[in-house]
Amino acid sequence: MPSEHLIIQAYDGIVLAKITKERVLEAPVINALAEDLAKLVDRYPKISLVLDLADVGYLSSSFIGKLMALFKAVTAVKGRMAVGGVRPSLMPLFQVTRLDKIITFAPDAEQVIQLYKRKPL
Amino acid sequence: MPTPVHMFPGDPPQIPDVLWRRTIPARLSLKDGLMEEIEAEMSGHGLIIDEDRHWLLLCLDEALVNAILHGNEADDAFPVDITLGLASGRWVIRIDDQGHGFTLDSIPDQEEDDSLFLEHGRGIRLMREWLDELHYWRGGATLWMSRGIP
């Protein structure tokens, strides 16, 4: 089932994926999001993926696991991935699990897009 | 420092002041409604502040998924019991499943670099960050999590 909570925009070789659901807790929602995000890796060779989490206020450890799986898939095809717009209240979740050590986090997605534009793959 | 996890032998103590109790079949589709019910109950008793709501939901999600999927193996012939109450100035949530429990050794150590790239195993580490107590009894089939009342 395609996720109804994901907006995709692709331009200049950069793919922006914005999750539009505030509570990313239900397994069907998380699985649908993960499937759709994984498809982007297949569709765009050497993807520059920017994941916008500005609308997300609640998430589960399962979603963090899916994020790690996505990061591994992106790096496996020599792509790159960053996360933008994580609310300050949620940032400790990524720090405790040390995802912030391997995935780039930026205050907003636009910053990552500009960075990726300046440094194309 | 994250809260240590304790595994105690035998049965847990009773919660002295029970506020709310439910028994559900081990069906994952019931989890989200149950979480909303617990969240509303805790809000009604002034046990949670808005800034901490994402932590509460994360902990509830983790605990209920573990009980339903891992404890009762999603077999809805087996019940999951959830109790909310007060003990020693803290709110307490106790969750009992009918499974065989687990060993603490089976939880990936999130401080190990090998664990960093795993796609699972972060839930208990996250719970330890926010909770004041994370205890297990009955070999891990009973969870007891608590935090001071704000």
PDB file of N, CA, C and O in Angstrom, chain B residues 84-136:
ATOM      1  N   LEU B  84      -2.093   0.798  34.982  1.00  0.00           N
ATOM      2  CA  LEU B  84      -1.503   2.105  35.277  1.00  0.00           C
ATOM      3  C   LEU B  84      -1.812   2.440  36.722  1.00  0.00           C
ATOM      4  O   LEU B  84      -2.942   2.258  37.182  1.00  0.00           O
ATOM      5  N   GLY B  85      -0.820   2.910  37.439  1.00  0.00           N
ATOM      6  CA  GLY B  85      -1.071   3.268  38.830  1.00  0.00           C
ATOM      7  C   GLY B  85       0.014   4.166  39.378  1.00  0.00           C
ATOM      8  O   GLY B  85       0.854   4.689  38.636  1.00  0.00           O
ATOM      9  N   LEU B  86      -0.025   4.327  40.678  1.00  0.00           N
ATOM     10  CA  LEU B  86       0.944   5.178  41.371  1.00  0.00           C
ATOM     11  C   LEU B  86       1.671   4.348  42.428  1.00  0.00           C
ATOM     12  O   LEU B  86       1.066   3.492  43.076  1.00  0.00           O
ATOM     13  N   ALA B  87       2.955   4.607  42.574  1.00  0.00           N
ATOM     14  CA  ALA B  87       3.751   3.933  43.605  1.00  0.00           C
ATOM     15  C   ALA B  87       4.937   4.807  43.957  1.00  0.00           C
ATOM     16  O   ALA B  87       5.674   5.236  43.058  1.00  0.00           O
ATOM     17  N   SER B  88       5.104   5.101  45.227  1.00  0.00           N
ATOM     18  CA  SER B  88       6.259   5.854  45.730  1.00  0.00           C
ATOM     19  C   SER B  88       6.478   7.165  44.979  1.00  0.00           C
ATOM     20  O   SER B  88       7.605   7.495  44.585  1.00  0.00           O
ATOM     21  N   GLY B  89       5.406   7.899  44.759  1.00  0.00           N
ATOM     22  CA  GLY B  89       5.529   9.217  44.126  1.00  0.00           C
ATOM     23  C   GLY B  89       5.783   9.160  42.639  1.00  0.00           C
ATOM     24  O   GLY B  89       6.156  10.175  42.037  1.00  0.00           O
ATOM     25  N   ARG B  90       5.601   8.009  42.041  1.00  0.00           N
ATOM     26  CA  ARG B  90       5.805   7.886  40.604  1.00  0.00           C
ATOM     27  C   ARG B  90       4.561   7.286  39.964  1.00  0.00           C
ATOM     28  O   ARG B  90       3.833   6.546  40.617  1.00  0.00           O
ATOM     29  N   TRP B  91       4.359   7.569  38.676  1.00  0.00           N
ATOM     30  CA  TRP B  91       3.386   6.762  37.933  1.00  0.00           C
ATOM     31  C   TRP B  91       4.094   5.482  37.497  1.00  0.00           C
ATOM     32  O   TRP B  91       5.304   5.469  37.264  1.00  0.00           O
ATOM     33  N   VAL B  92       3.315   4.425  37.422  1.00  0.00           N
ATOM     34  CA  VAL B  92       3.855   3.114  37.047  1.00  0.00           C
ATOM     35  C   VAL B  92       2.954   2.505  35.981  1.00  0.00           C
ATOM     36  O   VAL B  92       1.723   2.584  36.077  1.00  0.00           O
ATOM     37  N   ILE B  93       3.564   1.935  34.949  1.00  0.00           N
ATOM     38  CA  ILE B  93       2.808   1.117  34.005  1.00  0.00           C
ATOM     39  C   ILE B  93       3.397  -0.285  34.057  1.00  0.00           C
ATOM     40  O   ILE B  93       4.609  -0.465  33.907  1.00  0.00           O
ATOM     41  N   ARG B  94       2.517  -1.242  34.326  1.00  0.00           N
ATOM     42  CA  ARG B  94       2.941  -2.647  34.352  1.00  0.00           C
ATOM     43  C   ARG B  94       2.261  -3.374  33.202  1.00  0.00           C
ATOM     44  O   ARG B  94       1.052  -3.227  32.995  1.00  0.00           O
ATOM     45  N   ILE B  95       3.035  -4.139  32.454  1.00  0.00           N
ATOM     46  CA  ILE B  95       2.495  -4.891  31.320  1.00  0.00           C
ATOM     47  C   ILE B  95       2.892  -6.351  31.471  1.00  0.00           C
ATOM     48  O   ILE B  95       4.083  -6.670  31.596  1.00  0.00           O
ATOM     49  N   ASP B  96       1.898  -7.226  31.477  1.00  0.00           N
ATOM     50  CA  ASP B  96       2.134  -8.670  31.625  1.00  0.00           C
ATOM     51  C   ASP B  96       1.744  -9.392  30.339  1.00  0.00           C
ATOM     52  O   ASP B  96       0.622  -9.229  29.862  1.00  0.00           O
ATOM     53  N   ASP B  97       2.674 -10.177  29.803  1.00  0.00           N
ATOM     54  CA  ASP B  97       2.302 -11.040  28.685  1.00  0.00           C
ATOM     55  C   ASP B  97       2.417 -12.497  29.127  1.00  0.00           C
ATOM     56  O   ASP B  97       2.753 -12.788  30.276  1.00  0.00           O
ATOM     57  N   GLN B  98       2.126 -13.404  28.227  1.00  0.00           N
ATOM     58  CA  GLN B  98       2.100 -14.834  28.570  1.00  0.00           C
ATOM     59  C   GLN B  98       3.284 -15.583  27.959  1.00  0.00           C
ATOM     60  O   GLN B  98       3.263 -16.807  27.857  1.00  0.00           O
ATOM     61  N   GLY B  99       4.292 -14.840  27.553  1.00  0.00           N
ATOM     62  CA  GLY B  99       5.422 -15.459  26.870  1.00  0.00           C
ATOM     63  C   GLY B  99       6.465 -16.020  27.817  1.00  0.00           C
ATOM     64  O   GLY B  99       6.278 -16.074  29.031  1.00  0.00           O
ATOM     65  N   HIS B 100       7.583 -16.394  27.218  1.00  0.00           N
ATOM     66  CA  HIS B 100       8.662 -17.013  27.988  1.00  0.00           C
ATOM     67  C   HIS B 100       9.707 -15.989  28.429  1.00  0.00           C
ATOM     68  O   HIS B 100      10.731 -16.367  28.997  1.00  0.00           O
ATOM     69  N   GLY B 101       9.473 -14.727  28.117  1.00  0.00           N
ATOM     70  CA  GLY B 101      10.422 -13.702  28.526  1.00  0.00           C
ATOM     71  C   GLY B 101      11.643 -13.660  27.627  1.00  0.00           C
ATOM     72  O   GLY B 101      11.621 -14.128  26.486  1.00  0.00           O
ATOM     73  N   PHE B 102      12.707 -13.121  28.147  1.00  0.00           N
ATOM     74  CA  PHE B 102      13.944 -12.963  27.369  1.00  0.00           C
ATOM     75  C   PHE B 102      15.087 -12.797  28.356  1.00  0.00           C
ATOM     76  O   PHE B 102      14.868 -12.710  29.563  1.00  0.00           O
ATOM     77  N   THR B 103      16.293 -12.776  27.843  1.00  0.00           N
ATOM     78  CA  THR B 103      17.433 -12.495  28.720  1.00  0.00           C
ATOM     79  C   THR B 103      18.008 -11.138  28.345  1.00  0.00           C
ATOM     80  O   THR B 103      17.942 -10.724  27.175  1.00  0.00           O
ATOM     81  N   LEU B 104      18.554 -10.460  29.318  1.00  0.00           N
ATOM     82  CA  LEU B 104      19.115  -9.134  29.051  1.00  0.00           C
ATOM     83  C   LEU B 104      20.279  -9.223  28.062  1.00  0.00           C
ATOM     84  O   LEU B 104      20.547  -8.277  27.319  1.00  0.00           O
ATOM     85  N   ASP B 105      20.951 -10.373  28.038  1.00  0.00           N
ATOM     86  CA  ASP B 105      22.066 -10.550  27.089  1.00  0.00           C
ATOM     87  C   ASP B 105      21.602 -10.481  25.635  1.00  0.00           C
ATOM     88  O   ASP B 105      22.422 -10.254  24.740  1.00  0.00           O
ATOM     89  N   SER B 106      20.310 -10.748  25.408  1.00  0.00           N
ATOM     90  CA  SER B 106      19.821 -10.781  24.021  1.00  0.00           C
ATOM     91  C   SER B 106      19.575  -9.379  23.458  1.00  0.00           C
ATOM     92  O   SER B 106      19.297  -9.232  22.271  1.00  0.00           O
ATOM     93  N   ILE B 107      19.677  -8.358  24.313  1.00  0.00           N
ATOM     94  CA  ILE B 107      19.446  -6.988  23.843  1.00  0.00           C
ATOM     95  C   ILE B 107      20.757  -6.438  23.282  1.00  0.00           C
ATOM     96  O   ILE B 107      21.773  -6.437  23.989  1.00  0.00           O
ATOM     97  N   PRO B 108      20.762  -5.957  22.035  1.00  0.00           N
ATOM     98  CA  PRO B 108      22.002  -5.401  21.485  1.00  0.00           C
ATOM     99  C   PRO B 108      22.508  -4.229  22.329  1.00  0.00           C
ATOM    100  O   PRO B 108      21.710  -3.403  22.777  1.00  0.00           O
ATOM    101  N   ASP B 109      23.801  -4.210  22.567  1.00  0.00           N
ATOM    102  CA  ASP B 109      24.410  -3.120  23.320  1.00  0.00           C
ATOM    103  C   ASP B 109      24.606  -1.935  22.383  1.00  0.00           C
ATOM    104  O   ASP B 109      25.433  -1.971  21.473  1.00  0.00           O
ATOM    105  N   GLN B 110      23.831  -0.891  22.633  1.00  0.00           N
ATOM    106  CA  GLN B 110      23.862   0.260  21.725  1.00  0.00           C
ATOM    107  C   GLN B 110      25.174   1.036  21.797  1.00  0.00           C
ATOM    108  O   GLN B 110      25.433   1.908  20.966  1.00  0.00           O
ATOM    109  N   GLU B 111      25.988   0.746  22.793  1.00  0.00           N
ATOM    110  CA  GLU B 111      27.288   1.422  22.865  1.00  0.00           C
ATOM    111  C   GLU B 111      28.313   0.738  21.960  1.00  0.00           C
ATOM    112  O   GLU B 111      29.377   1.293  21.695  1.00  0.00           O
ATOM    113  N   GLU B 112      28.014  -0.476  21.530  1.00  0.00           N
ATOM    114  CA  GLU B 112      28.937  -1.202  20.652  1.00  0.00           C
ATOM    115  C   GLU B 112      28.776  -0.710  19.215  1.00  0.00           C
ATOM    116  O   GLU B 112      27.658  -0.549  18.729  1.00  0.00           O
ATOM    117  N   ASP B 113      29.907  -0.522  18.538  1.00  0.00           N
ATOM    118  CA  ASP B 113      29.831  -0.041  17.156  1.00  0.00           C
ATOM    119  C   ASP B 113      29.098  -1.030  16.247  1.00  0.00           C
ATOM    120  O   ASP B 113      28.439  -0.631  15.289  1.00  0.00           O
ATOM    121  N   ASP B 114      29.200  -2.303  16.564  1.00  0.00           N
ATOM    122  CA  ASP B 114      28.527  -3.316  15.745  1.00  0.00           C
ATOM    123  C   ASP B 114      27.003  -3.138  15.763  1.00  0.00           C
ATOM    124  O   ASP B 114      26.315  -3.557  14.832  1.00  0.00           O
ATOM    125  N   SER B 115      26.500  -2.560  16.840  1.00  0.00           N
ATOM    126  CA  SER B 115      25.042  -2.400  16.975  1.00  0.00           C
ATOM    127  C   SER B 115      24.519  -1.197  16.207  1.00  0.00           C
ATOM    128  O   SER B 115      23.316  -1.085  15.953  1.00  0.00           O
ATOM    129  N   LEU B 116      25.428  -0.316  15.845  1.00  0.00           N
ATOM    130  CA  LEU B 116      25.011   0.961  15.268  1.00  0.00           C
ATOM    131  C   LEU B 116      24.196   0.792  13.991  1.00  0.00           C
ATOM    132  O   LEU B 116      23.241   1.524  13.743  1.00  0.00           O
ATOM    133  N   PHE B 117      24.559  -0.192  13.197  1.00  0.00           N
ATOM    134  CA  PHE B 117      23.904  -0.351  11.893  1.00  0.00           C
ATOM    135  C   PHE B 117      22.756  -1.363  11.916  1.00  0.00           C
ATOM    136  O   PHE B 117      22.172  -1.647  10.877  1.00  0.00           O
ATOM    137  N   LEU B 118      22.454  -1.907  13.082  1.00  0.00           N
ATOM    138  CA  LEU B 118      21.323  -2.838  13.174  1.00  0.00           C
ATOM    139  C   LEU B 118      20.021  -2.091  12.908  1.00  0.00           C
ATOM    140  O   LEU B 118      19.904  -0.900  13.186  1.00  0.00           O
ATOM    141  N   GLU B 119      19.038  -2.840  12.407  1.00  0.00           N
ATOM    142  CA  GLU B 119      17.746  -2.217  12.122  1.00  0.00           C
ATOM    143  C   GLU B 119      16.747  -2.437  13.254  1.00  0.00           C
ATOM    144  O   GLU B 119      15.579  -2.091  13.147  1.00  0.00           O
ATOM    145  N   HIS B 120      17.202  -3.018  14.338  1.00  0.00           N
ATOM    146  CA  HIS B 120      16.316  -3.254  15.491  1.00  0.00           C
ATOM    147  C   HIS B 120      17.157  -3.156  16.764  1.00  0.00           C
ATOM    148  O   HIS B 120      18.378  -2.995  16.707  1.00  0.00           O
ATOM    149  N   GLY B 121      16.475  -3.268  17.906  1.00  0.00           N
ATOM    150  CA  GLY B 121      17.211  -3.369  19.164  1.00  0.00           C
ATOM    151  C   GLY B 121      17.489  -2.053  19.865  1.00  0.00           C
ATOM    152  O   GLY B 121      18.260  -2.005  20.811  1.00  0.00           O
ATOM    153  N   ARG B 122      16.831  -0.966  19.409  1.00  0.00           N
ATOM    154  CA  ARG B 122      17.085   0.338  20.036  1.00  0.00           C
ATOM    155  C   ARG B 122      16.039   0.718  21.079  1.00  0.00           C
ATOM    156  O   ARG B 122      16.207   1.691  21.809  1.00  0.00           O
ATOM    157  N   GLY B 123      14.942  -0.026  21.113  1.00  0.00           N
ATOM    158  CA  GLY B 123      13.803   0.378  21.932  1.00  0.00           C
ATOM    159  C   GLY B 123      14.123   0.481  23.409  1.00  0.00           C
ATOM    160  O   GLY B 123      13.817   1.502  24.043  1.00  0.00           O
ATOM    161  N   ILE B 124      14.725  -0.540  23.962  1.00  0.00           N
ATOM    162  CA  ILE B 124      14.997  -0.524  25.405  1.00  0.00           C
ATOM    163  C   ILE B 124      16.023   0.561  25.743  1.00  0.00           C
ATOM    164  O   ILE B 124      15.903   1.242  26.761  1.00  0.00           O
ATOM    165  N   ARG B 125      16.987   0.761  24.862  1.00  0.00           N
ATOM    166  CA  ARG B 125      17.959   1.832  25.116  1.00  0.00           C
ATOM    167  C   ARG B 125      17.263   3.189  25.180  1.00  0.00           C
ATOM    168  O   ARG B 125      17.599   4.038  26.021  1.00  0.00           O
ATOM    169  N   LEU B 126      16.296   3.406  24.279  1.00  0.00           N
ATOM    170  CA  LEU B 126      15.559   4.673  24.286  1.00  0.00           C
ATOM    171  C   LEU B 126      14.711   4.799  25.553  1.00  0.00           C
ATOM    172  O   LEU B 126      14.652   5.865  26.163  1.00  0.00           O
ATOM    173  N   MET B 127      14.073   3.719  25.942  1.00  0.00           N
ATOM    174  CA  MET B 127      13.251   3.751  27.159  1.00  0.00           C
ATOM    175  C   MET B 127      14.096   4.115  28.376  1.00  0.00           C
ATOM    176  O   MET B 127      13.676   4.868  29.260  1.00  0.00           O
ATOM    177  N   ARG B 128      15.288   3.579  28.423  1.00  0.00           N
ATOM    178  CA  ARG B 128      16.181   3.846  29.566  1.00  0.00           C
ATOM    179  C   ARG B 128      16.534   5.321  29.679  1.00  0.00           C
ATOM    180  O   ARG B 128      16.887   5.808  30.749  1.00  0.00           O
ATOM    181  N   GLU B 129      16.469   6.017  28.580  1.00  0.00           N
ATOM    182  CA  GLU B 129      16.851   7.425  28.577  1.00  0.00           C
ATOM    183  C   GLU B 129      15.846   8.288  29.331  1.00  0.00           C
ATOM    184  O   GLU B 129      16.212   9.301  29.915  1.00  0.00           O
ATOM    185  N   TRP B 130      14.581   7.889  29.299  1.00  0.00           N
ATOM    186  CA  TRP B 130      13.540   8.757  29.857  1.00  0.00           C
ATOM    187  C   TRP B 130      12.947   8.233  31.178  1.00  0.00           C
ATOM    188  O   TRP B 130      12.612   9.013  32.059  1.00  0.00           O
ATOM    189  N   LEU B 131      12.857   6.919  31.278  1.00  0.00           N
ATOM    190  CA  LEU B 131      12.208   6.349  32.464  1.00  0.00           C
ATOM    191  C   LEU B 131      13.116   6.438  33.689  1.00  0.00           C
ATOM    192  O   LEU B 131      14.336   6.460  33.577  1.00  0.00           O
ATOM    193  N   ASP B 132      12.487   6.449  34.868  1.00  0.00           N
ATOM    194  CA  ASP B 132      13.250   6.376  36.122  1.00  0.00           C
ATOM    195  C   ASP B 132      13.493   4.920  36.516  1.00  0.00           C
ATOM    196  O   ASP B 132      14.470   4.616  37.202  1.00  0.00           O
ATOM    197  N   GLU B 133      12.570   4.063  36.162  1.00  0.00           N
ATOM    198  CA  GLU B 133      12.731   2.626  36.472  1.00  0.00           C
ATOM    199  C   GLU B 133      12.312   1.812  35.244  1.00  0.00           C
ATOM    200  O   GLU B 133      11.293   2.113  34.608  1.00  0.00           O
ATOM    201  N   LEU B 134      13.095   0.806  34.932  1.00  0.00           N
ATOM    202  CA  LEU B 134      12.708  -0.172  33.902  1.00  0.00           C
ATOM    203  C   LEU B 134      13.065  -1.547  34.449  1.00  0.00           C
ATOM    204  O   LEU B 134      14.231  -1.946  34.445  1.00  0.00           O
ATOM    205  N   HIS B 135      12.058  -2.214  34.981  1.00  0.00           N
ATOM    206  CA  HIS B 135      12.272  -3.496  35.640  1.00  0.00           C
ATOM    207  C   HIS B 135      11.487  -4.599  34.930  1.00  0.00           C
ATOM    208  O   HIS B 135      10.423  -4.336  34.360  1.00  0.00           O
ATOM    209  N   TYR B 136      12.031  -5.800  35.011  1.00  0.00           N
ATOM    210  CA  TYR B 136      11.317  -6.970  34.478  1.00  0.00           C
ATOM    211  C   TYR B 136      11.234  -8.029  35.555  1.00  0.00           C
ATOM    212  O   TYR B 136      12.149  -8.186  36.365  1.00  0.00           O
TER     213      TYR B 136
END
